[in-house]
């Protein structure tokens, strides 16, 4: 049997490389992008939230709110910067962590006019990513009175918006009920009762 020529081996190798690059480098990614756009359109595009025709953030990333008319998210060790995702990396035994938590507890208790013991843990602790967009229903509940006063609404009106924005555990059993802070604040902005009066 005659040995194959070197040119034949090169042709076979280059042909296989071309097929592999086209399949794995072009067709497979295009199929993945196409499937994502069809089956998970919002998530594939960053779960962007729109307000009055402009993008204001993502359902997946927390952002700070300063004004009293807005609900506040969890603290962030990353400064809410999605390019610098990080937790504090401090152990529970670290004295600086305990000091920061107590200072945050006192600040929130004063801002919300509640007993320091009533401040939920998720408003005191930073998430591992630093950009957790959710708070617990309890963390939203202690902010209702402040937000209602700033918006000229009743606490009951604001609580109804909170209840409507509360997400159940995933699949009914995974995790806990939660409230997306950005979605909640946008729902309040969209509420006729929550808009600023001229």
Short mmCIF file of C-alpha atoms in Angstrom, two decimals:
data_model
loop_
_atom_site.label_atom_id
_atom_site.label_comp_id
_atom_site.label_asym_id
_atom_site.label_seq_id
_atom_site.Cartn_x
_atom_site.Cartn_y
_atom_site.Cartn_z
CA UNK A 1 0.00 0.00 0.00
CA UNK A 2 1.58 3.32 -1.02
CA UNK A 3 2.25 5.82 1.72
CA UNK A 4 0.14 8.98 1.71
CA UNK A 5 1.84 12.09 0.42
CA UNK A 6 2.58 14.92 2.77
CA UNK A 7 0.24 17.17 0.79
CA UNK A 8 -2.64 14.73 1.39
CA UNK A 9 -2.02 14.76 5.14
CA UNK A 10 -1.90 18.55 5.17
CA UNK A 11 -5.18 18.76 3.24
CA UNK A 12 -6.87 16.38 5.70
CA UNK A 13 -5.51 18.25 8.73
CA UNK A 14 -6.49 21.67 7.37
CA UNK A 15 -9.92 20.38 6.37
CA UNK A 16 -10.53 19.00 9.86
CA UNK A 17 -9.29 22.23 11.44
CA UNK A 18 -11.64 24.24 9.22
CA UNK A 19 -14.60 22.05 10.14
CA UNK A 20 -13.74 22.22 13.84
CA UNK A 21 -13.35 26.01 13.79
CA UNK A 22 -16.56 26.50 11.84
CA UNK A 23 -18.54 24.09 14.01
CA UNK A 24 -17.16 24.87 17.46
CA UNK A 25 -16.17 28.48 16.83
CA UNK A 26 -19.15 29.72 14.82
CA UNK A 27 -22.13 27.40 14.50
CA UNK A 28 -22.22 26.19 18.14
CA UNK A 29 -22.04 29.73 19.64
CA UNK A 30 -24.65 30.99 17.16
CA UNK A 31 -26.96 28.12 18.12
CA UNK A 32 -26.46 28.93 21.81
CA UNK A 33 -27.17 32.63 21.28
CA UNK A 34 -30.21 31.83 19.16
CA UNK A 35 -31.61 29.43 21.74
CA UNK A 36 -31.00 31.98 24.49
CA UNK A 37 -32.80 34.71 22.56
CA UNK A 38 -35.79 32.48 21.85
CA UNK A 39 -36.15 30.64 25.18
CA UNK A 40 -34.67 33.15 27.66
CA UNK A 41 -34.84 36.50 25.87
CA UNK A 42 -34.83 38.78 28.95
CA UNK A 43 -32.08 36.90 30.82
CA UNK A 44 -29.94 36.59 27.68
CA UNK A 45 -30.02 40.36 27.32
CA UNK A 46 -29.12 41.13 30.94
CA UNK A 47 -32.64 41.30 32.45
CA UNK A 48 -32.67 45.04 31.76
CA UNK A 49 -35.46 47.11 33.32
CA UNK A 50 -36.85 50.08 31.41
CA UNK A 51 -38.45 53.23 32.82
CA UNK A 52 -39.96 55.94 30.63
CA UNK A 53 -38.23 54.53 27.57
CA UNK A 54 -34.73 54.22 28.98
CA UNK A 55 -32.73 51.45 30.62
CA UNK A 56 -32.34 52.09 34.35
CA UNK A 57 -30.67 48.89 35.52
CA UNK A 58 -30.76 45.14 35.62
CA UNK A 59 -32.96 42.84 37.66
CA UNK A 60 -29.75 40.96 38.49
CA UNK A 61 -27.64 43.80 39.91
CA UNK A 62 -28.30 45.95 42.97
CA UNK A 63 -27.77 49.67 42.86
CA UNK A 64 -27.76 52.28 45.62
CA UNK A 65 -30.68 54.63 46.26
CA UNK A 66 -30.14 57.76 48.32
CA UNK A 67 -33.51 59.50 48.57
CA UNK A 68 -36.03 58.64 51.29
CA UNK A 69 -38.67 57.90 48.62
CA UNK A 70 -36.80 54.75 47.63
CA UNK A 71 -36.30 51.37 49.26
CA UNK A 72 -32.67 50.61 50.07
CA UNK A 73 -30.82 47.41 49.08
CA UNK A 74 -28.38 45.35 51.10
CA UNK A 75 -24.98 46.88 51.89
CA UNK A 76 -22.28 46.20 49.29
CA UNK A 77 -18.58 45.54 49.89
CA UNK A 78 -18.06 46.24 46.17
CA UNK A 79 -19.73 49.65 46.20
CA UNK A 80 -22.47 48.19 43.96
CA UNK A 81 -19.91 48.02 41.14
CA UNK A 82 -20.62 44.97 38.91
CA UNK A 83 -17.03 45.14 37.65
CA UNK A 84 -15.69 44.65 41.19
CA UNK A 85 -17.86 41.84 42.55
CA UNK A 86 -16.72 40.94 46.04
CA UNK A 87 -17.77 40.22 49.58
CA UNK A 88 -15.96 41.65 52.57
CA UNK A 89 -14.07 38.35 53.15
CA UNK A 90 -14.11 39.03 56.88
CA UNK A 91 -14.65 36.09 59.22
CA UNK A 92 -17.51 36.21 61.72
CA UNK A 93 -14.89 36.49 64.46
CA UNK A 94 -13.26 39.58 62.90
CA UNK A 95 -13.75 42.59 65.24
CA UNK A 96 -14.12 45.02 62.32
CA UNK A 97 -17.06 43.02 60.97
CA UNK A 98 -18.89 43.16 64.29
CA UNK A 99 -18.21 46.91 64.54
CA UNK A 100 -19.48 47.54 61.01
CA UNK A 101 -22.64 45.51 61.60
CA UNK A 102 -23.43 47.36 64.83
CA UNK A 103 -22.80 50.73 63.19
CA UNK A 104 -25.04 49.77 60.28
CA UNK A 105 -27.71 48.49 62.69
CA UNK A 106 -27.74 51.82 64.55
CA UNK A 107 -27.84 53.82 61.31
CA UNK A 108 -30.76 51.81 59.87
CA UNK A 109 -32.67 51.85 63.15
CA UNK A 110 -32.37 55.65 63.25
CA UNK A 111 -33.31 56.06 59.58
CA UNK A 112 -36.34 53.77 59.81
CA UNK A 113 -37.25 54.75 63.38
CA UNK A 114 -37.34 51.17 64.60
CA UNK A 115 -35.76 49.30 67.48
CA UNK A 116 -32.22 48.16 66.56
CA UNK A 117 -33.23 44.58 67.41
CA UNK A 118 -35.88 44.74 64.66
CA UNK A 119 -33.41 45.39 61.82
CA UNK A 120 -33.33 42.24 59.62
CA UNK A 121 -29.99 40.53 59.12
CA UNK A 122 -29.95 40.99 55.35
CA UNK A 123 -29.86 44.79 55.77
CA UNK A 124 -26.77 44.39 57.95
CA UNK A 125 -24.75 41.85 55.99
CA UNK A 126 -23.13 42.09 52.58
CA UNK A 127 -23.76 39.41 49.99
CA UNK A 128 -20.90 37.39 48.52
CA UNK A 129 -21.18 39.19 45.18
CA UNK A 130 -21.76 42.66 46.63
CA UNK A 131 -24.60 43.20 44.15
CA UNK A 132 -27.47 41.03 45.44
CA UNK A 133 -30.58 42.74 44.03
CA UNK A 134 -33.01 41.26 46.56
CA UNK A 135 -33.99 41.93 50.14
CA UNK A 136 -36.30 39.92 52.37
CA UNK A 137 -39.96 40.94 52.81
CA UNK A 138 -39.05 41.83 56.41
CA UNK A 139 -36.30 44.17 55.19
CA UNK A 140 -38.81 45.84 52.88
CA UNK A 141 -41.45 46.02 55.62
CA UNK A 142 -39.37 48.14 57.99
CA UNK A 143 -38.80 50.69 55.20
CA UNK A 144 -42.48 51.12 54.33
CA UNK A 145 -43.25 53.98 56.73
CA UNK A 146 -40.28 56.10 55.57
CA UNK A 147 -41.02 55.55 51.87
CA UNK A 148 -44.73 56.25 52.38
CA UNK A 149 -44.04 59.53 54.18
CA UNK A 150 -41.60 60.67 51.49
CA UNK A 151 -44.08 59.86 48.71
CA UNK A 152 -47.20 61.22 50.38
CA UNK A 153 -48.73 57.74 50.43
CA UNK A 154 -50.19 55.72 53.25
CA UNK A 155 -48.15 52.80 54.61
CA UNK A 156 -50.94 50.47 53.46
CA UNK A 157 -50.60 51.74 49.86
CA UNK A 158 -46.85 51.16 49.88
CA UNK A 159 -47.22 47.75 51.53
CA UNK A 160 -49.59 46.68 48.75
CA UNK A 161 -46.89 47.48 46.18
CA UNK A 162 -44.35 45.55 48.27
CA UNK A 163 -46.70 42.55 48.43
CA UNK A 164 -47.25 42.68 44.67
CA UNK A 165 -43.46 42.72 44.09
CA UNK A 166 -42.66 39.91 46.53
CA UNK A 167 -41.36 36.85 44.69
CA UNK A 168 -42.08 33.39 46.16
CA UNK A 169 -39.35 30.77 46.63
CA UNK A 170 -38.14 29.36 43.32
CA UNK A 171 -40.28 26.41 42.23
CA UNK A 172 -42.19 26.97 45.46
CA UNK A 173 -39.53 25.37 47.67
CA UNK A 174 -36.05 26.69 46.78
CA UNK A 175 -34.78 29.67 48.76
CA UNK A 176 -37.02 32.18 50.47
CA UNK A 177 -39.49 34.87 49.47
CA UNK A 178 -37.67 37.97 48.26
CA UNK A 179 -38.19 41.46 46.88
CA UNK A 180 -36.19 42.91 44.00
CA UNK A 181 -35.36 46.45 45.17
CA UNK A 182 -35.03 48.03 41.73
CA UNK A 183 -38.28 46.46 40.48
CA UNK A 184 -40.03 47.61 43.67
CA UNK A 185 -38.82 51.20 43.30
CA UNK A 186 -39.87 51.25 39.64
CA UNK A 187 -43.30 49.90 40.57
CA UNK A 188 -43.66 52.75 43.05
CA UNK A 189 -42.61 55.27 40.41
CA UNK A 190 -45.25 53.85 38.08
CA UNK A 191 -47.95 53.97 40.75
CA UNK A 192 -50.15 57.09 40.41
CA UNK A 193 -50.19 57.44 44.19
CA UNK A 194 -46.40 57.25 44.35
CA UNK A 195 -45.57 59.95 41.81
CA UNK A 196 -44.44 63.36 43.07
CA UNK A 197 -47.20 65.96 43.08
CA UNK A 198 -46.69 69.12 40.98
#
